[in-house]
């Protein structure tokens, strides 16, 4: 691809390959006898080593080679797959990621410790072994003659023959001979082309799969011949050339800039985008033609073009938004390793599961969601789940469960982190909040408000600080990040049964469909995904003041907020005010406004630093006439309604 950086592209693919290796290792840890998983890990390590060497990441290739060799021993029955081996390779995988990132200095001490542990993990444990490769001077009793020749363009494509010869040497290749029969005269020689072939002997124990693994990157464009030799023929093979098996020389490579941020997009989505752009160009051409006619403009033709442009802009918006959508499965997959490590650190037996991996969310949402999800999972493992002994004593299974699910409802996605642990002790939470001065001792709080206290900065009920949690900063980070994404957090918890934390997030942060409303002289936008219905405010309520703020909607009492009072407007009120019912989950609230203007596609702009603390608004947008409309923060309004409902319930109880 013209103008692309092949090293940056390699990094992207290498990181994906490391993620796949990690997943295969975690699966293997659950099924140590699975030969297919052993082969999959080996192929991944082999590919990473070969690609790393090809692009000059020699330290990565050298380190990965040791891990590949260990799994090759397992593959050949010379060692067994064990939990210790899986753990060592997982640690090695972390070092490989660091070696890919040139901004991080290599930790040579850590690498040495990993290699020592790796050697111990694959030490001879009684498994079948094979004899070492015969030396060139010894007689080969059984052998296979291998002849291969690369395509002339092999080196130009980044394939180094010396690397291939080095891998063949590791398989036991001897008596390597270069075939110069196709070497052109010096005046016709192109230095960048490969004209040399090679012939060698390999032990008969080397399989065709072993050989094809060596040539996996060049198999489609090369000559390869295998010939089994009888013992007598093998002994009489005379190939007059010195053996070669040295490692490939270090390639000079200038450290490149970090890989540019990128998104993988299915080709059909790009095709759809191009079709929309093509139609837009045609519409623009029609508009230009009408404008060039001069005189009286054909109103019908102009309106037709306007409708086409409106349709195309809407379709372009939808198509462009889809390009940024990513499945949450990639995010969920990262946490398998986290739970695995936390189980080892806490000594607990934990089973991790996910649902809804194909749910798609905006790329920015997924990226910013990673850190809060880590905090929630760590908290569940450390505080939520009991030890196996405690669980069994309480009549539970010894293995704790952590599940992450994703579901889409309207214009938002709900990501839930659930555990079947001890649940949240409300009395302990309240006592800690009172001790920190967060609430008064006689304060009356709804259950949801009590649970929300754990998200307060510095709040923690942990008896002691551990490496995992207890400092009271993790949950605060969760709340700030989710609010920054224009999302909300809801919790349910039953003592002795577990806790569910639900993150309600918008599908996209860029463009949103809104309902425009007027309150006094100001225009405001309400995300359409949160709007459930619109009603006319009864005349009895229009002049009701603050004494009563509940509306009976088909037998359900719904609290409502008078936006004129919230915004302190002195503009004359409309005779017939409207009420817009908005909701999320089980919570609903009515917003009393003066007028419903209509729907509009809005491009969300962040508020300035001066206005960022206004909880009532989540952003702003510019309307077609150039005026600015503030976007109401529905989550904040719902929280206000919940507090109002709790106050009413307390009043009725009194």
XYZ file of C-alpha atoms in Angstrom:
654
model
C 0.000 0.000 0.000
C 1.502 3.284 -1.127
C 2.635 5.503 1.739
C 1.985 2.886 4.417
C 4.490 1.921 7.102
C 5.094 -1.851 6.988
C 6.593 -1.846 10.501
C 3.493 -0.116 11.890
C 1.292 -2.650 10.089
C 3.394 -5.468 11.557
C 2.903 -4.089 15.069
C -0.862 -4.012 14.649
C -0.925 -7.628 13.453
C 1.590 -8.705 16.112
C -0.544 -7.272 18.926
C -3.563 -9.113 17.546
C -1.504 -12.294 17.334
C -0.402 -11.899 20.968
C -4.043 -11.501 22.015
C -4.898 -14.721 20.181
C -1.949 -16.517 21.800
C -3.162 -15.351 25.206
C -6.681 -16.646 24.543
C -5.325 -20.004 23.368
C -3.129 -20.244 26.462
C -6.056 -19.502 28.767
C -8.126 -22.166 26.985
C -5.222 -24.588 27.242
C -5.004 -23.926 30.974
C -8.549 -25.330 31.239
C -7.782 -28.349 29.012
C -4.098 -29.262 29.227
C -4.507 -32.339 27.048
C -5.927 -30.475 24.058
C -3.475 -31.088 21.209
C -5.212 -28.589 18.906
C -4.586 -25.780 21.407
C -0.934 -26.792 21.784
C -0.539 -26.626 18.012
C -2.351 -23.269 17.891
C -0.025 -21.715 20.485
C 3.007 -23.125 18.689
C 1.876 -21.717 15.334
C 1.223 -18.322 16.894
C 4.676 -18.190 18.496
C 6.293 -19.423 15.300
C 4.540 -16.780 13.218
C 5.471 -14.035 15.675
C 9.103 -15.103 15.685
C 9.332 -15.259 11.904
C 7.537 -11.959 11.344
C 9.554 -10.223 14.060
C 12.814 -11.339 12.511
C 11.593 -10.275 9.068
C 10.927 -6.709 10.245
C 14.087 -6.368 12.315
C 12.670 -7.033 15.789
C 15.587 -9.317 16.593
C 15.205 -9.141 20.385
C 11.571 -10.168 20.052
C 12.416 -12.996 17.652
C 15.194 -14.307 19.892
C 13.039 -14.247 23.034
C 10.027 -15.777 21.282
C 12.229 -18.527 19.871
C 12.713 -20.012 23.346
C 8.961 -20.116 23.953
C 8.382 -21.651 20.539
C 10.991 -24.331 21.267
C 9.277 -25.186 24.553
C 5.928 -25.731 22.827
C 7.632 -27.646 20.067
C 8.846 -30.089 22.728
C 5.274 -30.432 23.971
C 4.065 -30.914 20.409
C 6.568 -33.725 19.840
C 5.796 -35.471 23.131
C 9.133 -34.564 24.739
C 7.401 -32.587 27.498
C 3.905 -32.195 28.886
C 1.642 -29.154 28.887
C 1.271 -28.068 32.510
C -0.292 -25.173 34.365
C 3.236 -23.988 35.200
C 4.185 -23.901 31.514
C 1.021 -21.974 30.622
C 1.741 -19.452 33.384
C 5.328 -18.932 32.216
C 4.305 -18.410 28.589
C 1.637 -15.920 29.705
C 4.350 -13.950 31.501
C 6.547 -14.273 28.422
C 3.698 -12.933 26.302
C 3.708 -9.750 28.405
C 7.426 -9.341 27.716
C 6.784 -9.810 23.993
C 4.302 -6.922 24.064
C 6.933 -4.771 25.748
C 9.511 -5.720 23.103
C 7.071 -4.624 20.409
C 6.752 -1.214 22.039
C 10.087 0.498 21.508
C 9.191 3.259 23.961
C 9.561 0.749 26.819
C 13.055 -0.322 27.865
C 13.502 -4.124 27.785
C 13.470 -5.748 31.226
C 16.380 -8.132 30.776
C 16.208 -9.378 34.363
C 12.549 -10.316 33.944
C 13.289 -12.034 30.655
C 16.108 -14.046 32.219
C 13.814 -15.125 35.060
C 11.130 -16.179 32.577
C 13.582 -18.217 30.511
C 14.845 -19.964 33.652
C 11.281 -20.803 34.677
C 10.565 -21.937 31.128
C 13.504 -24.324 31.151
C 12.308 -25.804 34.422
C 8.755 -26.161 33.116
C 9.803 -28.252 30.127
C 12.561 -30.229 31.800
C 12.558 -33.930 30.961
C 9.668 -35.409 32.933
C 9.799 -38.914 31.555
C 8.009 -38.130 28.323
C 9.214 -39.690 25.149
C 12.300 -38.023 23.713
C 13.996 -38.147 20.396
C 17.666 -38.373 19.704
C 19.483 -35.123 18.943
C 20.139 -34.278 15.356
C 23.097 -36.129 13.920
C 26.295 -34.201 13.421
C 27.471 -33.675 9.863
C 30.401 -35.988 10.362
C 28.237 -38.886 11.542
C 26.524 -41.405 9.267
C 22.781 -40.722 8.831
C 20.869 -43.956 8.936
C 17.515 -42.455 7.881
C 17.091 -39.146 6.113
C 14.972 -36.971 3.865
C 16.538 -34.883 1.157
C 15.056 -31.392 0.978
C 15.487 -29.155 -2.044
C 14.010 -25.684 -2.149
C 14.278 -22.509 -4.155
C 12.627 -19.193 -3.292
C 11.033 -16.848 -5.810
C 13.389 -14.178 -7.231
C 11.329 -11.498 -5.424
C 11.531 -13.212 -2.019
C 14.115 -10.866 -0.507
C 12.362 -7.772 -1.878
C 9.244 -8.962 -0.022
C 11.156 -9.140 3.265
C 12.023 -12.862 3.404
C 15.582 -13.596 4.511
C 16.871 -17.031 3.306
C 19.334 -17.131 6.214
C 16.430 -17.155 8.670
C 14.904 -20.146 6.884
C 18.231 -21.977 6.859
C 18.627 -21.295 10.568
C 15.227 -22.838 11.323
C 16.048 -25.871 9.168
C 19.300 -26.259 11.102
C 17.240 -26.392 14.319
C 15.258 -29.257 12.774
C 18.534 -31.159 12.298
C 19.504 -30.186 8.745
C 23.000 -31.316 7.691
C 25.142 -31.248 4.564
C 23.608 -28.057 3.221
C 24.584 -27.276 -0.365
C 23.881 -24.118 -2.376
C 22.650 -24.623 -5.927
C 24.119 -21.905 -8.167
C 22.907 -23.354 -11.456
C 20.461 -20.489 -12.098
C 22.793 -17.684 -11.108
C 22.882 -15.192 -14.031
C 26.091 -13.631 -15.420
C 27.453 -10.771 -13.354
C 26.418 -8.097 -15.845
C 22.807 -9.360 -15.670
C 22.666 -9.916 -11.915
C 20.033 -7.973 -9.986
C 21.318 -7.718 -6.381
C 17.834 -7.688 -4.842
C 16.727 -10.946 -6.471
C 17.238 -14.456 -5.095
C 18.714 -16.926 -7.617
C 20.196 -19.522 -5.249
C 18.596 -22.828 -4.316
C 19.546 -25.180 -1.478
C 19.694 -28.911 -0.910
C 20.176 -30.607 2.476
C 19.484 -33.727 4.512
C 16.916 -33.847 7.310
C 16.306 -36.641 9.843
C 13.424 -38.872 8.800
C 11.670 -37.954 12.082
C 11.033 -34.456 10.695
C 7.507 -34.382 9.282
C 6.191 -32.455 6.319
C 4.193 -30.283 8.715
C 7.443 -29.304 10.456
C 8.939 -28.272 7.139
C 5.845 -26.378 5.992
C 5.879 -24.446 9.265
C 9.307 -23.118 8.296
C 8.120 -22.002 4.866
C 4.611 -20.840 5.849
C 5.206 -17.303 4.553
C 6.591 -18.325 1.162
C 4.862 -21.639 0.417
C 2.666 -20.186 -2.325
C 5.586 -18.896 -4.388
C 8.514 -21.294 -4.177
C 9.851 -24.655 -5.312
C 9.984 -27.419 -2.690
C 10.928 -31.081 -3.133
C 11.117 -33.805 -0.479
C 12.741 -37.199 -1.212
C 12.972 -40.047 1.273
C 16.377 -41.767 1.157
C 17.276 -45.332 2.026
C 19.916 -45.729 4.736
C 22.594 -46.692 2.205
C 21.775 -43.772 -0.027
C 21.767 -41.406 2.914
C 25.192 -42.575 4.008
C 26.608 -42.086 0.529
C 25.284 -38.553 0.046
C 28.273 -36.293 -0.613
C 27.533 -32.618 -0.630
C 30.688 -30.528 -0.650
C 29.772 -27.422 1.233
C 30.184 -26.237 4.805
C 27.185 -26.475 7.045
C 25.331 -23.283 7.757
C 23.094 -22.692 10.699
C 24.042 -19.325 12.023
C 21.334 -16.941 13.039
C 20.350 -14.188 10.711
C 22.509 -11.060 11.110
C 20.906 -8.174 12.917
C 19.142 -5.912 10.525
C 19.772 -2.224 10.922
C 16.470 -0.634 11.731
C 15.641 2.880 12.746
C 13.070 2.945 15.526
C 9.839 4.014 13.955
C 7.080 6.116 15.406
C 4.255 4.352 17.261
C 1.678 2.795 14.996
C -1.079 5.170 13.985
C -4.454 4.527 15.537
C -6.549 2.470 13.165
C -9.817 0.594 12.888
C -10.454 -2.520 10.836
C -13.492 -1.973 8.660
C -15.318 -4.657 6.627
C -15.012 -4.002 2.897
C -18.781 -3.954 2.368
C -19.119 -0.997 4.733
C -16.536 0.949 2.752
C -18.393 0.083 -0.452
C -21.595 1.425 1.077
C -19.820 4.632 2.087
C -18.475 5.103 -1.436
C -21.964 4.620 -2.886
C -23.341 7.321 -0.600
C -20.530 9.707 -1.492
C -21.146 9.047 -5.176
C -24.826 9.899 -4.818
C -23.933 13.047 -2.884
C -21.614 14.174 -5.691
C -24.459 13.704 -8.184
C -26.834 15.716 -5.984
C -24.255 18.493 -5.670
C -23.879 18.546 -9.455
C -27.655 18.929 -9.847
C -27.651 21.766 -7.319
C -24.818 23.530 -9.144
C -26.702 23.182 -12.422
C -29.841 24.777 -10.945
C -27.787 27.634 -9.508
C -26.080 28.207 -12.889
C -29.375 28.580 -14.748
C -29.914 32.088 -13.428
C -33.199 33.927 -13.496
C -36.134 32.308 -11.787
C -35.063 29.174 -9.908
C -37.189 26.106 -10.447
C -38.595 25.658 -6.937
C -39.700 22.053 -7.540
C -36.271 21.024 -8.819
C -34.545 22.811 -5.932
C -36.777 21.122 -3.386
C -36.099 17.713 -4.945
C -32.332 18.276 -4.684
C -32.741 19.493 -1.107
C -34.644 16.332 -0.181
C -31.988 14.162 -1.815
C -29.200 15.928 0.067
C -31.108 15.589 3.340
C -31.579 11.868 2.721
C -27.956 11.361 1.730
C -26.590 13.301 4.692
C -28.670 11.112 7.014
C -27.453 7.940 5.308
C -23.858 9.204 5.340
C -24.185 9.907 9.050
C -25.436 6.377 9.724
C -22.776 4.776 7.504
C -19.953 6.813 9.027
C -21.115 5.985 12.532
C -21.148 2.288 11.664
C -17.518 2.550 10.499
C -16.545 3.499 14.049
C -18.520 0.692 15.648
C -16.621 -2.204 17.185
C -17.813 -5.370 18.871
C -17.363 -5.429 22.634
C -16.047 -8.988 22.380
C -12.550 -7.620 21.832
C -12.816 -5.656 25.073
C -14.278 -8.577 27.002
C -11.501 -10.871 25.804
C -8.887 -8.753 27.586
C -10.395 -9.557 30.958
C -9.910 -13.325 30.746
C -6.232 -12.862 31.536
C -7.053 -10.346 34.271
C -9.404 -12.784 36.027
C -6.871 -15.600 35.597
C -4.150 -13.528 37.291
C -6.485 -12.285 40.030
C -7.506 -15.844 40.824
C -3.841 -16.754 41.231
C -3.147 -13.692 43.385
C -6.157 -14.046 45.679
C -6.062 -17.842 45.858
C -9.728 -18.003 44.872
C -11.360 -20.286 42.340
C -13.042 -18.008 39.785
C -14.945 -18.823 36.619
C -15.273 -16.031 34.061
C -17.966 -15.884 31.371
C -19.314 -13.342 28.881
C -22.478 -12.787 26.854
C -23.383 -10.396 24.048
C -19.870 -10.179 22.601
C -21.236 -9.164 19.185
C -22.874 -5.999 20.544
C -21.352 -3.008 18.762
C -20.361 0.284 20.386
C -18.452 3.354 19.218
C -14.689 2.802 19.203
C -14.110 5.734 21.586
C -16.561 4.297 24.111
C -14.777 0.929 24.071
C -11.347 2.518 24.507
C -12.419 4.655 27.445
C -14.365 1.796 29.024
C -11.341 -0.470 29.515
C -10.008 1.132 32.737
C -13.323 1.336 34.642
C -14.089 -2.277 33.693
C -10.736 -3.339 35.156
C -11.584 -1.593 38.432
C -15.001 -3.253 38.603
C -13.592 -6.724 37.949
C -10.764 -6.291 40.458
C -13.266 -5.121 43.047
C -15.507 -8.125 42.380
C -12.619 -10.565 42.702
C -11.161 -9.008 45.840
C -14.228 -7.783 47.758
C -17.173 -9.481 46.102
C -16.188 -13.135 45.875
C -15.499 -15.191 48.969
C -12.820 -17.840 49.325
C -13.747 -21.389 48.376
C -13.954 -22.341 52.060
C -16.289 -19.458 52.879
C -18.505 -20.219 49.900
C -18.839 -23.889 50.775
C -19.611 -22.989 54.393
C -22.408 -20.733 53.113
C -23.865 -23.493 50.940
C -22.431 -22.204 47.653
C -20.251 -23.855 45.038
C -16.551 -23.443 45.752
C -15.947 -21.653 42.457
C -17.096 -18.040 42.251
C -18.717 -16.648 39.121
C -18.002 -13.369 37.356
C -20.051 -12.580 34.244
C -19.926 -9.636 31.854
C -22.862 -9.095 29.527
C -23.692 -6.508 26.876
C -27.152 -5.698 25.521
C -28.419 -2.934 23.285
C -31.670 -1.114 24.040
C -32.569 1.739 21.727
C -29.720 4.227 21.463
C -27.744 2.881 24.397
C -25.830 -0.215 25.373
C -25.955 -1.729 28.856
C -22.807 -3.474 30.062
C -23.246 -5.461 33.258
C -20.558 -6.782 35.600
C -22.089 -9.374 37.923
C -20.729 -11.696 40.597
C -22.318 -14.261 42.910
C -20.314 -13.196 45.939
C -21.160 -11.803 49.352
C -23.055 -8.742 48.139
C -22.900 -5.239 49.609
C -23.516 -4.694 53.315
C -25.656 -1.547 53.442
C -25.028 -1.019 57.157
C -21.255 -1.059 56.631
C -21.537 1.355 53.713
C -23.730 3.732 55.676
C -21.496 3.592 58.744
C -18.429 4.403 56.659
C -20.236 7.262 54.906
C -21.302 8.737 58.254
C -17.758 8.399 59.608
C -16.411 10.303 56.588
C -19.078 12.987 56.915
C -20.694 12.171 53.592
C -24.174 11.832 55.096
C -25.807 12.856 58.320
C -26.523 10.081 60.861
C -30.256 10.670 60.549
C -30.297 11.091 56.753
C -32.968 9.113 54.922
C -31.628 7.590 51.688
C -33.155 5.385 49.052
C -31.443 2.032 48.563
C -29.927 3.128 45.243
C -28.459 6.236 46.888
C -26.831 4.077 49.589
C -25.263 1.853 46.952
C -24.055 4.870 44.980
C -21.989 5.975 47.992
C -19.288 3.451 47.084
C -18.458 5.626 44.054
C -17.553 8.601 46.232
C -13.833 9.621 46.090
C -11.813 7.939 48.817
C -14.669 5.700 49.923
C -13.813 2.112 50.845
C -15.148 -0.409 53.341
C -12.077 -2.651 53.044
C -10.573 -3.590 56.400
C -7.069 -3.368 54.947
C -5.345 -2.084 51.836
C -4.159 -4.793 49.444
C -2.352 -4.799 46.115
C -5.759 -5.081 44.455
C -8.017 -2.604 46.246
C -8.861 -0.814 49.456
C -7.590 2.704 48.739
C -10.993 4.022 47.648
C -9.889 5.338 44.253
C -11.027 2.662 41.790
C -14.784 3.152 41.966
C -14.383 6.923 41.818
C -12.524 6.473 38.525
C -15.385 4.308 37.278
C -17.994 6.978 38.009
C -16.017 9.846 36.485
C -15.268 7.889 33.317
C -18.860 6.740 32.815
C -20.200 10.244 33.400
C -17.612 11.544 30.937
C -19.119 9.161 28.384
C -22.588 10.597 29.105
C -23.530 7.340 30.781
C -25.095 6.330 34.074
C -24.464 3.600 36.662
C -27.090 1.486 38.374
C -26.526 -1.221 40.957
C -28.419 -4.078 42.515
C -27.046 -6.184 45.326
C -28.407 -8.903 47.584
C -26.338 -9.770 50.642
C -25.051 -13.305 50.391
C -26.031 -13.645 46.732
C -23.996 -11.145 44.746
C -23.851 -7.761 43.048
C -24.748 -6.442 39.593
C -23.319 -3.157 38.293
C -24.980 -1.902 35.100
C -23.281 0.714 32.947
C -25.722 2.528 30.649
C -23.744 4.032 27.765
C -24.582 5.787 24.482
C -23.819 3.879 21.302
C -21.900 6.825 19.881
C -20.394 10.061 21.163
C -20.382 11.978 17.885
C -23.880 12.417 16.436
C -27.183 11.863 18.160
C -30.841 12.261 17.204
C -32.478 14.766 19.536
C -35.860 16.299 20.245
C -35.661 20.091 20.298
C -37.800 21.796 22.944
C -38.284 25.360 24.129
C -38.222 26.446 27.746
C -38.850 30.154 28.093
C -36.772 31.836 25.400
C -34.142 29.075 25.280
C -33.883 26.063 22.985
C -32.719 22.744 24.418
C -32.097 19.250 23.049
C -33.162 15.949 24.614
C -31.555 12.713 23.260
C -34.354 10.990 21.383
C -33.259 7.553 22.613
C -34.337 8.557 26.119
C -37.743 9.975 25.116
C -40.644 7.595 25.775
C -43.701 9.752 25.119
C -45.013 13.320 25.060
C -48.151 14.500 26.840
C -49.959 17.734 27.482
C -49.601 18.888 31.064
C -53.036 18.934 32.739
C -54.310 22.418 33.510
C -54.554 21.482 37.180
C -50.816 20.796 37.270
C -49.770 23.789 35.167
C -50.454 26.150 38.052
C -49.689 23.681 40.797
C -46.360 25.177 41.876
C -43.824 23.101 43.774
C -46.182 21.467 46.251
C -47.029 18.568 44.009
C -44.659 17.168 41.386
C -46.153 13.817 40.418
C -48.285 12.925 37.430
C -50.636 9.977 37.106
C -49.869 8.326 33.761
C -52.143 5.331 33.204
C -52.097 4.423 36.878
C -48.371 5.018 37.415
C -47.150 7.988 39.438
C -44.257 9.627 37.588
C -42.287 12.505 39.155
C -41.807 15.528 36.947
C -39.440 18.469 36.954
C -40.552 21.961 35.983
C -37.787 23.088 33.653
C -38.935 26.731 33.784
C -38.167 26.739 37.507
C -34.909 24.832 36.998
C -33.737 27.428 34.462
C -35.243 30.391 36.357
C -36.814 31.869 33.237
C -39.186 34.853 33.454
C -40.377 34.449 29.881
C -44.200 34.188 29.726
C -45.341 30.581 30.037
C -47.264 28.854 27.297
C -50.959 28.373 27.953
C -50.729 24.676 27.124
C -47.433 23.320 28.473
C -46.092 19.928 27.439
C -44.476 17.164 29.434
C -41.814 14.912 27.891
C -41.435 11.527 29.602
C -37.818 10.338 29.543
C -36.421 7.177 31.052
C -33.599 4.683 31.414
C -34.128 1.204 32.774
C -36.938 1.242 35.325
C -36.656 4.958 36.106
C -38.925 7.510 34.403
C -39.305 11.252 34.843
C -41.364 13.972 33.184
C -39.833 17.225 31.963
C -42.281 20.123 31.792
C -41.450 22.388 28.840
C -43.182 25.166 26.933
C -43.042 23.849 23.369
C -41.901 20.840 21.341
C -40.086 22.170 18.265
C -39.286 18.880 16.525
C -36.517 16.348 15.901
C -33.014 17.090 14.607
C -29.687 15.366 14.049
C -27.184 17.040 16.346
C -23.399 17.013 16.347
C -22.386 17.004 19.998
C -19.840 19.600 21.110
C -18.254 19.399 24.578
C -18.855 22.167 27.078
C -16.066 24.548 28.014
C -14.096 24.022 31.218
C -16.093 26.800 32.833
C -19.393 25.032 32.095
C -18.209 21.420 32.410
C -19.394 21.189 36.006
C -23.023 21.882 35.114
C -24.603 18.512 35.756
C -27.845 19.439 34.005
C -26.183 19.500 30.575
C -23.989 16.944 28.813
C -22.952 19.078 25.838
C -24.128 21.531 23.226
C -24.992 21.587 19.547
C -25.255 24.209 16.818
C -28.612 24.433 15.082
C -29.274 25.155 11.438
C -29.800 28.892 12.076
C -26.480 29.168 13.903
C -27.862 29.338 17.435
C -26.588 27.089 20.220
C -28.803 24.557 22.006
C -27.720 22.874 25.241
C -28.210 19.093 25.454
C -29.941 17.945 28.625
C -28.178 15.290 30.705
C -31.001 12.758 31.107
C -29.021 10.705 33.632
C -28.648 13.686 35.945
C -32.339 14.509 35.619
C -33.285 10.925 36.432
C -31.120 11.067 39.556
C -32.948 14.231 40.619
C -36.266 12.466 40.119
C -35.107 9.504 42.213
C -34.186 11.820 45.089
C -37.577 13.460 44.768
C -39.340 10.081 44.887
C -37.320 9.035 47.944
C -38.254 12.256 49.755
C -41.930 11.684 48.953
C -41.771 8.092 50.215
C -40.229 9.244 53.492
C -42.904 11.916 53.868
C -45.677 9.389 53.348
C -44.084 6.987 55.839
C -43.935 9.748 58.448
